[in-house]
PDB file of C-alpha atoms in Angstrom:
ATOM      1  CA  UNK A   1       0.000   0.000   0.000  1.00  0.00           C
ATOM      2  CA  UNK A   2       0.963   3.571  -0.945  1.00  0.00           C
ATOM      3  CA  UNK A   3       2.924   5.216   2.145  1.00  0.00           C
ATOM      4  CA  UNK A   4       2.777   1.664   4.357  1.00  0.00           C
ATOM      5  CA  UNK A   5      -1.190   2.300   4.238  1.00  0.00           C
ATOM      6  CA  UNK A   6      -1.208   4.944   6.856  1.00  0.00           C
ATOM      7  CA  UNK A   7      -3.785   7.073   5.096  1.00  0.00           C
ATOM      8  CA  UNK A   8      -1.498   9.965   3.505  1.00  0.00           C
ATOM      9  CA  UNK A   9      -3.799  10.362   0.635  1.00  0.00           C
ATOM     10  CA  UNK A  10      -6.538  12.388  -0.494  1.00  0.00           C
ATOM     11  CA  UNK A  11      -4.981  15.099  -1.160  1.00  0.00           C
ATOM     12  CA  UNK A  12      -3.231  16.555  -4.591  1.00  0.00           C
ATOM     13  CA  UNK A  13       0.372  15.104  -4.778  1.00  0.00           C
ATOM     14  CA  UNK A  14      -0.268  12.813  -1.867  1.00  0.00           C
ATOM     15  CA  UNK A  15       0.927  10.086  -4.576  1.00  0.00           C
ATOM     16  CA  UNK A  16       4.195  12.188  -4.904  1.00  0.00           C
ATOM     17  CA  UNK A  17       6.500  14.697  -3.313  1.00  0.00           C
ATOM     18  CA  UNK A  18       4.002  15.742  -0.886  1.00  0.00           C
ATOM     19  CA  UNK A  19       2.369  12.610   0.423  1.00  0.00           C
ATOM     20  CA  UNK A  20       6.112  11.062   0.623  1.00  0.00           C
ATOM     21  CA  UNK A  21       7.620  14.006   2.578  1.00  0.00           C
ATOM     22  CA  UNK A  22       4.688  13.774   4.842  1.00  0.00           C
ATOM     23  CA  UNK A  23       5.358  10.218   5.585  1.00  0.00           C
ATOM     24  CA  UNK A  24       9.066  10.278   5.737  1.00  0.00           C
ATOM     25  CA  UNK A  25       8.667  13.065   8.236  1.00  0.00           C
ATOM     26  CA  UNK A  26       5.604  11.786  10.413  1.00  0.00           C
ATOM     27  CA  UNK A  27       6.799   7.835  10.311  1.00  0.00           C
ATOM     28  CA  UNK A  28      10.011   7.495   9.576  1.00  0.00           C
ATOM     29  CA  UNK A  29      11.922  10.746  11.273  1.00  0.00           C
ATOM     30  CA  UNK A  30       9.702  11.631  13.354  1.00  0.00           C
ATOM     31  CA  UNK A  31      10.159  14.913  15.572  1.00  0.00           C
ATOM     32  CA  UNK A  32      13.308  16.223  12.864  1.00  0.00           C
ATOM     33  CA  UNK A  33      11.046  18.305  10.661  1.00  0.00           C
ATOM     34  CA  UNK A  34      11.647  22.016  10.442  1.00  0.00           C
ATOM     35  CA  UNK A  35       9.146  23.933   8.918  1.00  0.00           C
ATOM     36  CA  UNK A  36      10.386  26.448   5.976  1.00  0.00           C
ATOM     37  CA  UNK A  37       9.905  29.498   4.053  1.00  0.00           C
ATOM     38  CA  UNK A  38       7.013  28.774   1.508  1.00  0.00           C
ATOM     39  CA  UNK A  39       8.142  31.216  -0.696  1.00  0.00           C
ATOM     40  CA  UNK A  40      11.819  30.064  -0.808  1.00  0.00           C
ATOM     41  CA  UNK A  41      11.436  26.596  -0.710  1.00  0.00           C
ATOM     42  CA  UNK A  42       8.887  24.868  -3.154  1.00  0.00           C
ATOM     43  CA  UNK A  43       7.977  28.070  -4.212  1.00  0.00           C
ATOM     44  CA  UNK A  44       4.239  28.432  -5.744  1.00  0.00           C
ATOM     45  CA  UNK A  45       4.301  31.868  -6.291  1.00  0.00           C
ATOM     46  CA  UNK A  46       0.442  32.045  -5.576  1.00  0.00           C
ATOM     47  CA  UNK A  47      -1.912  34.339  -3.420  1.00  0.00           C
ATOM     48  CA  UNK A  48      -1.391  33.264   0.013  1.00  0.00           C
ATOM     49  CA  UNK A  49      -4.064  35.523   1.556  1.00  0.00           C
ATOM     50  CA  UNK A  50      -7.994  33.559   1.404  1.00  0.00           C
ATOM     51  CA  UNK A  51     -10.192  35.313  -0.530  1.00  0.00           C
ATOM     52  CA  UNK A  52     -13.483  35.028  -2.882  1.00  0.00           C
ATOM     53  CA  UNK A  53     -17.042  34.267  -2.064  1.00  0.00           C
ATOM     54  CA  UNK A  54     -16.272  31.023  -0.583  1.00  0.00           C
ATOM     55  CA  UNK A  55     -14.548  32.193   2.582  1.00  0.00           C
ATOM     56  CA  UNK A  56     -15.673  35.805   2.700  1.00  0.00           C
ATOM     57  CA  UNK A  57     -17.280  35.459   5.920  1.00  0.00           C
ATOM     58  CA  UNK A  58     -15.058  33.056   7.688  1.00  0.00           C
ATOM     59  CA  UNK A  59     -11.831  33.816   6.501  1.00  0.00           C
ATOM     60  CA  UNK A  60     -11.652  36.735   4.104  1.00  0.00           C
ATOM     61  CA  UNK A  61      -8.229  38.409   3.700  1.00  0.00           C
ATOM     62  CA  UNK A  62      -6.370  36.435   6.663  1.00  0.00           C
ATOM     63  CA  UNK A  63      -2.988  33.992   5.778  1.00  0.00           C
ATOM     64  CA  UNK A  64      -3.881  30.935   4.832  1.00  0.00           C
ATOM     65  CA  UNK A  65      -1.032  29.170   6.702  1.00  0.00           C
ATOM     66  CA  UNK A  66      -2.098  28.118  10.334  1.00  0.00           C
ATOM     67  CA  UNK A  67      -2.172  30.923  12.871  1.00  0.00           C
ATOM     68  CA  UNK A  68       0.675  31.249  14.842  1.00  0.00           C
ATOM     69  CA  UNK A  69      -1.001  32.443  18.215  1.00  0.00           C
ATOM     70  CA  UNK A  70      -3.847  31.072  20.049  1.00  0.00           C
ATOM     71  CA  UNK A  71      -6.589  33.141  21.882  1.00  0.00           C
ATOM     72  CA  UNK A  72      -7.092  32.968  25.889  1.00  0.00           C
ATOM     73  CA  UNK A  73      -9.461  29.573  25.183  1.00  0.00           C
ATOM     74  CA  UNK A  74      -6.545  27.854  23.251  1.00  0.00           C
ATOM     75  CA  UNK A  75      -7.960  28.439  19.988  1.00  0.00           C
ATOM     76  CA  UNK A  76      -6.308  29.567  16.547  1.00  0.00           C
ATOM     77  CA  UNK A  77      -6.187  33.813  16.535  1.00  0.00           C
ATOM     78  CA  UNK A  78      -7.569  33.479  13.126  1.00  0.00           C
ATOM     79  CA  UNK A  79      -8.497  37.154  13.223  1.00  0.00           C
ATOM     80  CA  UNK A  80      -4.780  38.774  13.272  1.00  0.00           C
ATOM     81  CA  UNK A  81      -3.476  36.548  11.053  1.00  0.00           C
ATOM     82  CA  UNK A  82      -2.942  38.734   8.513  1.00  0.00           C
ATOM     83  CA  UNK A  83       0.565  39.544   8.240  1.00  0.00           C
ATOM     84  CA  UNK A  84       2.464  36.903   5.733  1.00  0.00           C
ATOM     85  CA  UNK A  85       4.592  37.623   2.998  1.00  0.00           C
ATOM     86  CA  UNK A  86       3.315  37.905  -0.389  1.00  0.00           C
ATOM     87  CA  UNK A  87       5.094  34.888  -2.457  1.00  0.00           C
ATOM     88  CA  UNK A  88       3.658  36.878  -5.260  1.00  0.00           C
ATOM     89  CA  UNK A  89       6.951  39.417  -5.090  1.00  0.00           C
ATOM     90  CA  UNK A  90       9.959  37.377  -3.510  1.00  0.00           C
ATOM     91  CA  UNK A  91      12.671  38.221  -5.063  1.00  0.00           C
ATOM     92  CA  UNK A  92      13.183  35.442  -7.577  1.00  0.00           C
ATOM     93  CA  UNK A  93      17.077  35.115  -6.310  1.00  0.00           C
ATOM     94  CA  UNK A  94      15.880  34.217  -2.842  1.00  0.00           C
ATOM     95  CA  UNK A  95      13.606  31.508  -3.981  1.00  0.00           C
ATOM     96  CA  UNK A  96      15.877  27.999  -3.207  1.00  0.00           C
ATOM     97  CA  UNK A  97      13.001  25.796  -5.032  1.00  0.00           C
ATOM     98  CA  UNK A  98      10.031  26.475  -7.258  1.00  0.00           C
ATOM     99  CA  UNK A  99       7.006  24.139  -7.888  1.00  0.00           C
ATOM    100  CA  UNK A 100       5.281  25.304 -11.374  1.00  0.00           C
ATOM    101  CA  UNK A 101       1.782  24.735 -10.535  1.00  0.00           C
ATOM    102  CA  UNK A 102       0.229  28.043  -9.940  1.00  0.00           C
ATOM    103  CA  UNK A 103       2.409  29.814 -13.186  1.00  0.00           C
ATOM    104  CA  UNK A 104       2.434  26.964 -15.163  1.00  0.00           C
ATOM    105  CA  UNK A 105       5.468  24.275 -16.331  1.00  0.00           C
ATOM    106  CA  UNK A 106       7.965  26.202 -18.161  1.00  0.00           C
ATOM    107  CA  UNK A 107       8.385  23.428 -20.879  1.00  0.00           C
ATOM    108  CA  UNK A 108       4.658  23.859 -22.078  1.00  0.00           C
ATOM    109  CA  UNK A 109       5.513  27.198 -23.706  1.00  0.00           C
ATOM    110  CA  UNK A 110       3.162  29.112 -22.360  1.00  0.00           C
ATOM    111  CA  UNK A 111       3.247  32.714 -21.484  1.00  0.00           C
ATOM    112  CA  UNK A 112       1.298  33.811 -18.511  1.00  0.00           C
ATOM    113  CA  UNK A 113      -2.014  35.818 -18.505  1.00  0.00           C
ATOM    114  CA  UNK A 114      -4.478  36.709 -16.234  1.00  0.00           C
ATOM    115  CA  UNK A 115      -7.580  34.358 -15.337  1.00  0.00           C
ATOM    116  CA  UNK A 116     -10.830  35.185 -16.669  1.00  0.00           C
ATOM    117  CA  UNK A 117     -13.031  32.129 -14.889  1.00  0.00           C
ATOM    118  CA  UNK A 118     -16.582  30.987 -16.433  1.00  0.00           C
ATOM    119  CA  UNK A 119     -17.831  31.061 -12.965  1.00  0.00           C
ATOM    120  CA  UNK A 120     -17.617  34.904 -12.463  1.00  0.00           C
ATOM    121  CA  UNK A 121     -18.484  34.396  -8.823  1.00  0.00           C
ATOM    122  CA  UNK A 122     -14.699  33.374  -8.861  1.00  0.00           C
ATOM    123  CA  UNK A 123     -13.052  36.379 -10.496  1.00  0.00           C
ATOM    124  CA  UNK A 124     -12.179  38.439  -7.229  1.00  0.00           C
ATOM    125  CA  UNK A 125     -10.243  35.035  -6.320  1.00  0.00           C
ATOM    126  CA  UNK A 126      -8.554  34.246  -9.363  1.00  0.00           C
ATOM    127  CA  UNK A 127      -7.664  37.485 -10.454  1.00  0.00           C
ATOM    128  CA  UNK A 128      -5.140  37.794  -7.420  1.00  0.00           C
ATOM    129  CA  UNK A 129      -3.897  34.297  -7.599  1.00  0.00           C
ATOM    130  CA  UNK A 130      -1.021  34.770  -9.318  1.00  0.00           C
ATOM    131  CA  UNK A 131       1.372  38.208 -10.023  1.00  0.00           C
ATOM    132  CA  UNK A 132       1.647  37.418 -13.827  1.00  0.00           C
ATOM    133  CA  UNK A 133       4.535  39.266 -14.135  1.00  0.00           C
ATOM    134  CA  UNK A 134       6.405  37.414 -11.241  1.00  0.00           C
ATOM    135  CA  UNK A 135       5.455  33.933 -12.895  1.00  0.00           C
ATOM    136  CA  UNK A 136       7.243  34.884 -16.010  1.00  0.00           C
ATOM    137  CA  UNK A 137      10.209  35.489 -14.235  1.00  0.00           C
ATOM    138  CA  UNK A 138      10.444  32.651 -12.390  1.00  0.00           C
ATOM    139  CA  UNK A 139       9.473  31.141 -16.163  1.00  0.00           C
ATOM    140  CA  UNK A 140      12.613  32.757 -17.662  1.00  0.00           C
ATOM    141  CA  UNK A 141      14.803  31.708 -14.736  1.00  0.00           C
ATOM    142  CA  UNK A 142      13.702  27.210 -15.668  1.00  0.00           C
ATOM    143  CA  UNK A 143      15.265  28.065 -19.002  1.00  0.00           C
ATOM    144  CA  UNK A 144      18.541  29.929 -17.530  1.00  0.00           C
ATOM    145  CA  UNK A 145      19.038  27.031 -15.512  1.00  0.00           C
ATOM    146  CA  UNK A 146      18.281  24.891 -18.336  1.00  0.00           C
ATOM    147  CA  UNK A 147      20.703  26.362 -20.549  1.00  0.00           C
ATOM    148  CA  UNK A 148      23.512  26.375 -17.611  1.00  0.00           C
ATOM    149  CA  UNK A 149      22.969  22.495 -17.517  1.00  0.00           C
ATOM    150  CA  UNK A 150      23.647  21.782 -20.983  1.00  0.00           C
ATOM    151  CA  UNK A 151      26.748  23.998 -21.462  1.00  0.00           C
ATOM    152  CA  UNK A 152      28.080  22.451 -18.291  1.00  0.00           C
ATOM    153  CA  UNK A 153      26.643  18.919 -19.771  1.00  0.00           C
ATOM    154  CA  UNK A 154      28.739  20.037 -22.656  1.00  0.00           C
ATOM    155  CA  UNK A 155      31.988  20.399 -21.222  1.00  0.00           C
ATOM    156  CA  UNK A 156      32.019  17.187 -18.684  1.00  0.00           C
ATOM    157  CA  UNK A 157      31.108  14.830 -21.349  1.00  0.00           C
ATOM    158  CA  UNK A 158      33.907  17.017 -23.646  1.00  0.00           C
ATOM    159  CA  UNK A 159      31.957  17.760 -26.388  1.00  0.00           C
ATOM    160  CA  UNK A 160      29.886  14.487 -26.869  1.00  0.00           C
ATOM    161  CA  UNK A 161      26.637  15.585 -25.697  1.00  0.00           C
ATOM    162  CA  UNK A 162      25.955  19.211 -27.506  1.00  0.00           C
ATOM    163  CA  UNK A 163      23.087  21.838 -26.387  1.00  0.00           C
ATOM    164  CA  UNK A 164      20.243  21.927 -28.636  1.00  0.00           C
ATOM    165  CA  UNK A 165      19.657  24.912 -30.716  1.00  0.00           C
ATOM    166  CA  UNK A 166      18.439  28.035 -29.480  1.00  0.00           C
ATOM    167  CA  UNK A 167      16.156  29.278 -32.638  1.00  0.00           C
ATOM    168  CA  UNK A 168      12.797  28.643 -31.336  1.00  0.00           C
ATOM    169  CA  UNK A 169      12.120  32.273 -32.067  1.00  0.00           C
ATOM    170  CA  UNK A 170       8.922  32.094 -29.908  1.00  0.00           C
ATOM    171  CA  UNK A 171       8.634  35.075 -26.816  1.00  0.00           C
ATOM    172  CA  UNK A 172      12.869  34.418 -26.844  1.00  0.00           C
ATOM    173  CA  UNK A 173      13.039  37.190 -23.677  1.00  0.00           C
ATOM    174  CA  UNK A 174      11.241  34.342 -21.448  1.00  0.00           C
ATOM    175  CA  UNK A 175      11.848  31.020 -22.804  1.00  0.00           C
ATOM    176  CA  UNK A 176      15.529  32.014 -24.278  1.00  0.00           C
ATOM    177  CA  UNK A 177      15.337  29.962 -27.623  1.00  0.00           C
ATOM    178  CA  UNK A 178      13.680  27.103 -26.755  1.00  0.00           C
ATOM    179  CA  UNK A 179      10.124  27.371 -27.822  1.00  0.00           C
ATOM    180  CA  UNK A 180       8.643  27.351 -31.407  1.00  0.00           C
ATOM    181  CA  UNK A 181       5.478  28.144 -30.131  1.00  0.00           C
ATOM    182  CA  UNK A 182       2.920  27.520 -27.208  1.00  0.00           C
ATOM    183  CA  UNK A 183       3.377  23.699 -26.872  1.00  0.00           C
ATOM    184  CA  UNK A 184       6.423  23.323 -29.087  1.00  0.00           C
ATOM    185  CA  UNK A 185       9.192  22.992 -26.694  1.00  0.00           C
ATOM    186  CA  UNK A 186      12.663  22.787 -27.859  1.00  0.00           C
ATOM    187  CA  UNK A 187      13.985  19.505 -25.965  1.00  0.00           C
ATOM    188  CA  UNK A 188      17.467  18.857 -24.870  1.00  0.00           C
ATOM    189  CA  UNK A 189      19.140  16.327 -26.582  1.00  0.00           C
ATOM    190  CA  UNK A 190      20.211  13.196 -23.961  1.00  0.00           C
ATOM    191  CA  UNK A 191      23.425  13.156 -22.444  1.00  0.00           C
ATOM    192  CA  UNK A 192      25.661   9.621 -24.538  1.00  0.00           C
ATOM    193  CA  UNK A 193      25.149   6.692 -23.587  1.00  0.00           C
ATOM    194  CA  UNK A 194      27.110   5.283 -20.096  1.00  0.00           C
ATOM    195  CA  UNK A 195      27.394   8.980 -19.004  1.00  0.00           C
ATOM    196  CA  UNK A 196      27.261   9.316 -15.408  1.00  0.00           C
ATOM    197  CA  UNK A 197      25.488  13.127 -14.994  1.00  0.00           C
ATOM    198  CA  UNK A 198      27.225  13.114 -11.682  1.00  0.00           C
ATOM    199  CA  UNK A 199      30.501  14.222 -13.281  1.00  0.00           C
ATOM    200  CA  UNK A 200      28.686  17.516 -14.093  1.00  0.00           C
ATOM    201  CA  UNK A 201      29.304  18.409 -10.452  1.00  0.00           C
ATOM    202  CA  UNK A 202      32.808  16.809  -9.775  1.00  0.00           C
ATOM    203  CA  UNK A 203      31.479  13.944  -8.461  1.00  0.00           C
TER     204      UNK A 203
END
């Protein structure tokens, strides 16, 4: 059974990365966890403040991670938490990790716009979700990375495994080269055969 059986499901990526971290961390290390920056590590770069319809009453404008301080009766201060920092505008070189869910995967060639939901009770919601602008950045930093992989790719294999071509021509000032077009990603060619990546970093 997924996760020994011990019920870490139900949720999205509980089959992956997040149902796995919770495991490791709640079965097999317990107590060792330290609880991180959310927009340096695993960076979404979404709205982290609750808002729309749905919570208006409840929870309108507070953080959506767990209060930090408890009333006189032991219960979650819901009402002042309201101070978090906006992942939205963290300075893209302080972000450690980013998970491209919220601005979309880089390799899909897609350049951010705003959302414009069918349901229009949803449009005070999604219209703050993500800072466009931000996303595109963080877009145009997958393909500097990218590119720094295959030139140093290039030099520990000496010359055997070459970069693919830059001439995608397609919004070049965020995806550097590598897109023809929305959905027609410029892939990078596989490293020879009986090459150990490891040698990239000295190892």
């Amino acid at each position: 059974p997924r996760w020994a059986g011990l019920g870490y499901g139900g949720f999205q990526g509980a089959m992956a990365y997040q149902g796995v971290v919770a495991y490791f961390y709640d079965q097999l290390r317990p107590n060792t966890a330290v609880e991180l920056n959310v927009c340096r590590w695993n960076q979404v770069a979404a709205d982290v403040l609750w808002r729309g319809p749905q919570r208006k009453n409840e929870h309108h404008l507070q953080c959506r991670e767990h209060p930090r301080t408890s009333l006189p009766n032991g219960q979650p201060d819901y009402a002042s938490n309201t101070r978090c920092e906006d992942c939205r505008n963290t300075p893209v070189a302080s972000v450690k990790t980013a998970h491209y869910t919220a601005c979309k995967k880089p390799w899909e060639c897609k350049v951010a716009h705003p959302r414009v939901p069918r349901d229009k009770r949803q449009s005070y919601r999604l219209e703050n979700l993500v800072n466009v602008t931000y996303c595109m950045e963080l877009v145009r930093e997958w393909f500097v990375l990218r590119r720094e992989f295959e030139e140093a790719l290039e030099v520990a294999s000496e010359g055997k495994a070459k970069p693919a071509s830059r001439t995608g021509g397609y919004e070049d000032g965020y995806f550097l080269g590598y897109c023809h077009r929305e959905g027609g990603y410029v892939a990078m060619e596989p490293p020879p055969d009986g090459f150990d990546v490891k040698r990239i970093y000295g190892m």
